[in-house]
Tab-separated table of N, CA and C in Angstrom:
chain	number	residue	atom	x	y	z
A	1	UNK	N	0.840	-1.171	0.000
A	1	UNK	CA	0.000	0.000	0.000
A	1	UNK	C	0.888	1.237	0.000
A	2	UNK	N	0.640	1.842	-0.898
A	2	UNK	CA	1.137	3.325	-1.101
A	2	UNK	C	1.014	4.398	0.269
A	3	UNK	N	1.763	4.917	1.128
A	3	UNK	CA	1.612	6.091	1.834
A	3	UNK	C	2.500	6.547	1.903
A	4	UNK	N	2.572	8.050	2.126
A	4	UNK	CA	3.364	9.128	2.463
A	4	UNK	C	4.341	8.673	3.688
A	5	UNK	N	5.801	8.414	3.606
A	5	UNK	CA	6.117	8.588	5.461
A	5	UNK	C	6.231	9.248	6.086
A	6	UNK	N	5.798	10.945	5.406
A	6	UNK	CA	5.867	12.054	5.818
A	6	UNK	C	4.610	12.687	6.128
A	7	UNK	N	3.320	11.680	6.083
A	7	UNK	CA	2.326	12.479	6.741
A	7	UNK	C	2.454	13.060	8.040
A	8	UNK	N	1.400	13.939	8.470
A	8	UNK	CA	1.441	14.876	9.705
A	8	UNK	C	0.306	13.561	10.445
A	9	UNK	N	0.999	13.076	12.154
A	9	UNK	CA	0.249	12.077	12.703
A	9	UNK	C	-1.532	12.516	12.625
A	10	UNK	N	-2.209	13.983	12.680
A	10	UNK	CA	-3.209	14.108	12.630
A	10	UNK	C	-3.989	12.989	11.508
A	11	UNK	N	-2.883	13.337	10.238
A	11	UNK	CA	-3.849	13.272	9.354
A	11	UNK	C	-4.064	11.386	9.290
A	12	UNK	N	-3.872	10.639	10.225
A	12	UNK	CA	-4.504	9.221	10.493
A	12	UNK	C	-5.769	9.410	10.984
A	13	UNK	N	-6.146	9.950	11.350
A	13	UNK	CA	-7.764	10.326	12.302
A	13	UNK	C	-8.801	10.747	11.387
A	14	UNK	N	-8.349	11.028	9.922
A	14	UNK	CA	-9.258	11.854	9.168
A	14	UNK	C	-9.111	10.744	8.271
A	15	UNK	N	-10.583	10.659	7.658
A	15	UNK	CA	-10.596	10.042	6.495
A	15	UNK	C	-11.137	10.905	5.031
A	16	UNK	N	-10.755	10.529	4.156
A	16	UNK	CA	-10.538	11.664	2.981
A	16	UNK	C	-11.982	11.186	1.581
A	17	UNK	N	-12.506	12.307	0.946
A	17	UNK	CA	-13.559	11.599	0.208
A	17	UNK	C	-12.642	11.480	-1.409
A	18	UNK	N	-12.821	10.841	-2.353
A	18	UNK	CA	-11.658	10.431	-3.402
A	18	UNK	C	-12.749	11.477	-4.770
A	19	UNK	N	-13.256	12.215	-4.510
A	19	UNK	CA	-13.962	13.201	-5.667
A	19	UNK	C	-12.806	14.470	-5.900
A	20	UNK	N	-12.104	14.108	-6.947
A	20	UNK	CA	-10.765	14.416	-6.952
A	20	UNK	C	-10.788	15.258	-8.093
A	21	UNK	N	-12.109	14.771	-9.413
A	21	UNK	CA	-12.237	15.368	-10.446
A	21	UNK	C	-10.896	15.172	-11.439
A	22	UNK	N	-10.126	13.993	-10.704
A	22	UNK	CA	-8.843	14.200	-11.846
A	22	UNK	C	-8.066	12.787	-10.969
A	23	UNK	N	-7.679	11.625	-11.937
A	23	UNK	CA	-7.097	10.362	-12.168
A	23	UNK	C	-6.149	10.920	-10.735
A	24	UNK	N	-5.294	11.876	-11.298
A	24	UNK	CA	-3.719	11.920	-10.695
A	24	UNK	C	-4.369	12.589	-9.408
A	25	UNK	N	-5.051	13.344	-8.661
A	25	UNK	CA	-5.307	13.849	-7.916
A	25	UNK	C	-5.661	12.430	-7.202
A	26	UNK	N	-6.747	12.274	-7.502
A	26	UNK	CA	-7.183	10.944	-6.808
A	26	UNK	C	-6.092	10.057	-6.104
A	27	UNK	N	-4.858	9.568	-7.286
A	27	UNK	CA	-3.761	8.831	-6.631
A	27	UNK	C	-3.186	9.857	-5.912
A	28	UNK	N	-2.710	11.148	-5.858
A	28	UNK	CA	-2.093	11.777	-5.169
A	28	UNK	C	-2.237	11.485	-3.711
A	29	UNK	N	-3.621	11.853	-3.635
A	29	UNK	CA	-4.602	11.481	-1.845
A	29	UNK	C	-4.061	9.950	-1.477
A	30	UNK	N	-4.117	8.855	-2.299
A	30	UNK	CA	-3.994	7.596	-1.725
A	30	UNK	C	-2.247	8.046	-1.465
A	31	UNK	N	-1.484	8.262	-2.314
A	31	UNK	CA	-0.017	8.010	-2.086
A	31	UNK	C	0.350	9.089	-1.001
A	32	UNK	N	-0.552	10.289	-0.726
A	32	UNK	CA	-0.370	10.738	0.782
A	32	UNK	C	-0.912	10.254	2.376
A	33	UNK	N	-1.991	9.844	2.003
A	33	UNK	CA	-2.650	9.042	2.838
A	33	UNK	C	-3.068	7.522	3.460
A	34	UNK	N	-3.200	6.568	1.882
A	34	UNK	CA	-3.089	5.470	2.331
A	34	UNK	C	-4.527	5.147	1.931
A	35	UNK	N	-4.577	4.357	1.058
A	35	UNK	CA	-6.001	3.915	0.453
A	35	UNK	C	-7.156	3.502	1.482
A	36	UNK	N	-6.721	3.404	2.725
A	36	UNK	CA	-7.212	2.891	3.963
A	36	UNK	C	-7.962	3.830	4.897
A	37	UNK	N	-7.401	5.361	3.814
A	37	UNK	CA	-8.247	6.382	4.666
A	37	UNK	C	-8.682	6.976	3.787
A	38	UNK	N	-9.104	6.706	2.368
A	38	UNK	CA	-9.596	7.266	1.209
A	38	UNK	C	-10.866	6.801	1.100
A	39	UNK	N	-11.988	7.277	1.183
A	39	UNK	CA	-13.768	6.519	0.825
A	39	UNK	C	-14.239	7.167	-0.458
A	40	UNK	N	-15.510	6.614	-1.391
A	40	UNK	CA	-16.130	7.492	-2.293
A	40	UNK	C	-17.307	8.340	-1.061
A	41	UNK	N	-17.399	9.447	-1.912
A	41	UNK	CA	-18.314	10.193	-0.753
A	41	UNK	C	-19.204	10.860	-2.405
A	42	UNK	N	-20.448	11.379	-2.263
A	42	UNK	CA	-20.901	12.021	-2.862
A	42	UNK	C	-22.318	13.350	-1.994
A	43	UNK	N	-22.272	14.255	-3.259
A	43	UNK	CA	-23.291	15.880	-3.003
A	43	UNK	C	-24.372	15.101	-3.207
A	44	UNK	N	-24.861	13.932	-3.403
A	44	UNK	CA	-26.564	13.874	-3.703
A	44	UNK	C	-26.990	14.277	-2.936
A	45	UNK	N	-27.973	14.869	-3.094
A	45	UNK	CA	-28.930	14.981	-4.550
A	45	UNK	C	-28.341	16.285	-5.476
A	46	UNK	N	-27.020	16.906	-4.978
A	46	UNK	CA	-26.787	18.116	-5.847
A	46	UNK	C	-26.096	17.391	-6.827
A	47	UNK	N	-26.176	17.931	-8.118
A	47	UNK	CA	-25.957	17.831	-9.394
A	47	UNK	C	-24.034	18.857	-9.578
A	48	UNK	N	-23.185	18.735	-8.629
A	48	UNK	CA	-22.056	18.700	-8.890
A	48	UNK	C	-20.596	18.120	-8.395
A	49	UNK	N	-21.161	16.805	-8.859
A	49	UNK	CA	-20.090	15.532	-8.680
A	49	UNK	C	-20.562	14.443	-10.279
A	50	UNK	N	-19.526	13.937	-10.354
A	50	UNK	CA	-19.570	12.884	-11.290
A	50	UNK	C	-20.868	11.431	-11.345
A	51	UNK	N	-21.377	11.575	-12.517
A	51	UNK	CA	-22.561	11.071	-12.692
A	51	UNK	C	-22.289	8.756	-12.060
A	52	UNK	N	-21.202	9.243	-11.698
A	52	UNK	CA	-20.967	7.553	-11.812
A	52	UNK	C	-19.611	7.516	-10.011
A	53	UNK	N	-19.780	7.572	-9.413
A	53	UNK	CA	-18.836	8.230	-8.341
A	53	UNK	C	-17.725	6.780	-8.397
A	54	UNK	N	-18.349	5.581	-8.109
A	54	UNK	CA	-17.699	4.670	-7.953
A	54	UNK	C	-16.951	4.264	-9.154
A	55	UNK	N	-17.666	4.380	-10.583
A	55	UNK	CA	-16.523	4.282	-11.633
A	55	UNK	C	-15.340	5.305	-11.769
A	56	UNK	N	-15.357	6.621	-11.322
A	56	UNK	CA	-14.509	7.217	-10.876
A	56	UNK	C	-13.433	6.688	-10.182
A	57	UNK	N	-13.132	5.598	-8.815
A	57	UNK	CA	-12.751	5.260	-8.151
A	57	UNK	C	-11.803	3.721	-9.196
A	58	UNK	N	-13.063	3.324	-8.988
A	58	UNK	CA	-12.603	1.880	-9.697
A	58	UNK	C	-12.098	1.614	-11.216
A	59	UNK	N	-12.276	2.564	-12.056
A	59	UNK	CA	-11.598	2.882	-13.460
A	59	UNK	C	-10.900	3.833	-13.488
A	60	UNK	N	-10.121	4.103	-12.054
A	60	UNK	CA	-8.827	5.136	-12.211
A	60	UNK	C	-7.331	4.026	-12.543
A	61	UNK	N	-6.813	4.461	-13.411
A	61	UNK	CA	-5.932	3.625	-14.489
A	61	UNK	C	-4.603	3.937	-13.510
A	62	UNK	N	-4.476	4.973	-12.246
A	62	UNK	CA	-3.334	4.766	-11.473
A	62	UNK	C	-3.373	4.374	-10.244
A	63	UNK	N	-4.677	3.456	-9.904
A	63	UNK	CA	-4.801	3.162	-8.477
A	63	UNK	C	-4.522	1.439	-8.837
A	64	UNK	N	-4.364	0.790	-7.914
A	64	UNK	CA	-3.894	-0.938	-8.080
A	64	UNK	C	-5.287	-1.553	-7.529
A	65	UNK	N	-5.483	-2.704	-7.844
A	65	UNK	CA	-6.827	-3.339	-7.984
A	65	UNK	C	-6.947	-3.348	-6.256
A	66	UNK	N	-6.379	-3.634	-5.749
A	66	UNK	CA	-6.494	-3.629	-4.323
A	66	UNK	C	-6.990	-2.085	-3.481
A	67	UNK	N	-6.114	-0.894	-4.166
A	67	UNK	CA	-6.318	0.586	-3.934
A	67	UNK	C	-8.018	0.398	-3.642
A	68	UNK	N	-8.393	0.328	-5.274
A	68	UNK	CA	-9.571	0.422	-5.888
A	68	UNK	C	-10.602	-0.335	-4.976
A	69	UNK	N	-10.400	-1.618	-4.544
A	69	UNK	CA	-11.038	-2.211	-3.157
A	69	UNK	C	-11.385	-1.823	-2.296
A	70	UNK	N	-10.012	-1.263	-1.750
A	70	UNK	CA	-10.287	-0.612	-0.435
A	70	UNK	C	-11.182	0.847	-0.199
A	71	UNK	N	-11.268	1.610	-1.153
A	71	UNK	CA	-11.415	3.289	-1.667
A	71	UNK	C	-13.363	2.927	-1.993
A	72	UNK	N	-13.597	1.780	-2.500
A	72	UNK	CA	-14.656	1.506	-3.201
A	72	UNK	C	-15.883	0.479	-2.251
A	73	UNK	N	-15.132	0.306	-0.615
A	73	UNK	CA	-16.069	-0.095	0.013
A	73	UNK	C	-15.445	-0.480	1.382
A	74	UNK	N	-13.835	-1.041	1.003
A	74	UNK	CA	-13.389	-1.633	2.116
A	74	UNK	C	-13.086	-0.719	3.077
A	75	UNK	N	-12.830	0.640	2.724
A	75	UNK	CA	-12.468	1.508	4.069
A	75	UNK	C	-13.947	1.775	4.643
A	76	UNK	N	-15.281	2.031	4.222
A	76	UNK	CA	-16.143	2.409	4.647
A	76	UNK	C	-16.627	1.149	5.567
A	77	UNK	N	-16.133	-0.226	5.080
A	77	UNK	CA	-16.225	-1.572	5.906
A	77	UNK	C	-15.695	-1.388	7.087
A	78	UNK	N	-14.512	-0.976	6.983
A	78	UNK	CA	-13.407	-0.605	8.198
A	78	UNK	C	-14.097	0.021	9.369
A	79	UNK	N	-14.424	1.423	8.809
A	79	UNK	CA	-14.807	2.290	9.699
A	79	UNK	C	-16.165	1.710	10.533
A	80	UNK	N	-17.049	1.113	9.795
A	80	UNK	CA	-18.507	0.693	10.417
A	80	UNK	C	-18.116	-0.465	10.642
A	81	UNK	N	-17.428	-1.535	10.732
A	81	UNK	CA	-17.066	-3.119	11.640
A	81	UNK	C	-18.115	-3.571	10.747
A	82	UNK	N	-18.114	-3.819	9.427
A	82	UNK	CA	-18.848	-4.393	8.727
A	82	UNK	C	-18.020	-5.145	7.714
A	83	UNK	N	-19.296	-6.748	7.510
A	83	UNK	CA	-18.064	-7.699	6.693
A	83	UNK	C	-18.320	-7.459	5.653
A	84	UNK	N	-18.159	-8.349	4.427
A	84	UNK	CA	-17.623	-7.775	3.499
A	84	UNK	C	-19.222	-8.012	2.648
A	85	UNK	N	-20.410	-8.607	3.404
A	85	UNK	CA	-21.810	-8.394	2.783
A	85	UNK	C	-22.301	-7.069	3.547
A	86	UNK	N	-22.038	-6.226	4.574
A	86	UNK	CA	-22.182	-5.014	5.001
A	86	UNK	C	-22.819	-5.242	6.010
A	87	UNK	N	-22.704	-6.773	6.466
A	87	UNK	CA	-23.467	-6.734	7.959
A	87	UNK	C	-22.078	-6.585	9.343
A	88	UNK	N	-22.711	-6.378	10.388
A	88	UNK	CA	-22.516	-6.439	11.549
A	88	UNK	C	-23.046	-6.762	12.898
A	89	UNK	N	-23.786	-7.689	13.141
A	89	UNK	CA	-24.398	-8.173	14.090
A	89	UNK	C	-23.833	-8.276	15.562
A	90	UNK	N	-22.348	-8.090	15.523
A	90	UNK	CA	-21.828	-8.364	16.723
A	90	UNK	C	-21.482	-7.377	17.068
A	91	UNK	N	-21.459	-6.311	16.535
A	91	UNK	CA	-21.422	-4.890	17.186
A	91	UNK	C	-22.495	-4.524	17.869
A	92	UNK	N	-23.495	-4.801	17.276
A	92	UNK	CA	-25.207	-4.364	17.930
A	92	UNK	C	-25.818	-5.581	18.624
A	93	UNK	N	-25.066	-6.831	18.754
A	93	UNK	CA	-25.481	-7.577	20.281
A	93	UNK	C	-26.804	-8.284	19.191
A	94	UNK	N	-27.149	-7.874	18.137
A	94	UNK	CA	-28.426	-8.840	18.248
A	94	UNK	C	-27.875	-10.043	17.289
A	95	UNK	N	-28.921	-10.617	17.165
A	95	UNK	CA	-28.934	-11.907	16.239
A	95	UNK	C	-28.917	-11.951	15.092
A	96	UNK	N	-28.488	-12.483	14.007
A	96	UNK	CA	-28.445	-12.601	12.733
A	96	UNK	C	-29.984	-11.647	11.800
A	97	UNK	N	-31.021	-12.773	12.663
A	97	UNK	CA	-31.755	-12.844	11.623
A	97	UNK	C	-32.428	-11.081	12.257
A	98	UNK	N	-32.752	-10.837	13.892
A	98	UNK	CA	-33.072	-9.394	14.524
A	98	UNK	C	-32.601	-8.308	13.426
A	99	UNK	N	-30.968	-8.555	12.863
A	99	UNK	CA	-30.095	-7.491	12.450
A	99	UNK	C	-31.003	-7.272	10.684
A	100	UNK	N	-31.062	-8.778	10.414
A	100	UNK	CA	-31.313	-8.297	8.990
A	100	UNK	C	-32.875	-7.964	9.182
A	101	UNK	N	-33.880	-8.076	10.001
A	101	UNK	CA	-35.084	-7.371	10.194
A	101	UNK	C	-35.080	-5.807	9.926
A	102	UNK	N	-34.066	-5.142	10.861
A	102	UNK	CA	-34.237	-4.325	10.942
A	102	UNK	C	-33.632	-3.827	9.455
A	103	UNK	N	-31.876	-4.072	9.166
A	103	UNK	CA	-32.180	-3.641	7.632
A	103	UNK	C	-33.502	-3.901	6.524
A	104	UNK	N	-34.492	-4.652	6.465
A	104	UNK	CA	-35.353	-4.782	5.713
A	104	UNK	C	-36.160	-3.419	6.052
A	105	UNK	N	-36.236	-3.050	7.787
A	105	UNK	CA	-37.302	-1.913	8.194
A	105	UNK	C	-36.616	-1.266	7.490
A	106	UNK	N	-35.410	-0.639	7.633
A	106	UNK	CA	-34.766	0.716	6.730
A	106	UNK	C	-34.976	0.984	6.066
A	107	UNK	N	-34.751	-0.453	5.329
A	107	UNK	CA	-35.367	0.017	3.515
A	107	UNK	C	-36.568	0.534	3.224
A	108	UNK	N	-37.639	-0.103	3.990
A	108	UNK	CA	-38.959	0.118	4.027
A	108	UNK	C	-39.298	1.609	4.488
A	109	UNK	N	-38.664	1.742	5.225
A	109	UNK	CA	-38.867	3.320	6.043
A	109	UNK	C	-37.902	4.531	4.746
């Protein structure tokens, strides 16, 4: 994994959104930061960010298939203790099937 060894210790605590508007910018952030603190973030519902956020991420031609992993779901996995289907049940104490109830309410709501 690409990082800076010259980051400032703050900047581990912050995580960074990868709407970079530009290939090299985008890698710039990972090779200062560390793909591990890079997420896609988007303005919806405002109409000024890229119509496709995650192909942004994942068809950047200077990030490594792994970058692109991590930037495209695995850091946002990280941060919320979620596996790699987006559950977490053992953080919130309930049961499998309690946990996916309530995601079904979400959706519904």
């Amino acid at each position: 994994m690409r990082r800076s060894p010259n980051r400032p210790a703050y900047m581990r605590r912050i995580y960074y959104d990868c709407m970079a508007f530009a290939a090299r910018c985008a890698a710039l952030l990972v090779d200062l930061v560390g793909a591990d603190h890079v997420l896609i973030g988007s303005d919806y519902p405002f109409d000024m960010g890229p119509a496709n956020p995650v192909a942004e991420a994942t068809e950047n031609p200077l990030l490594s298939a792994d970058e692109k992993r991590q930037i495209a779901g695995g850091t946002a996995a990280a941060i919320f203790g979620l596996d790699a289907e987006g559950r977490a049940p053992e953080l919130t104490g309930l049961t499998r099937d309690a946990f996916q109830g309530l995601r079904l309410q979400a959706r519904r709501d």
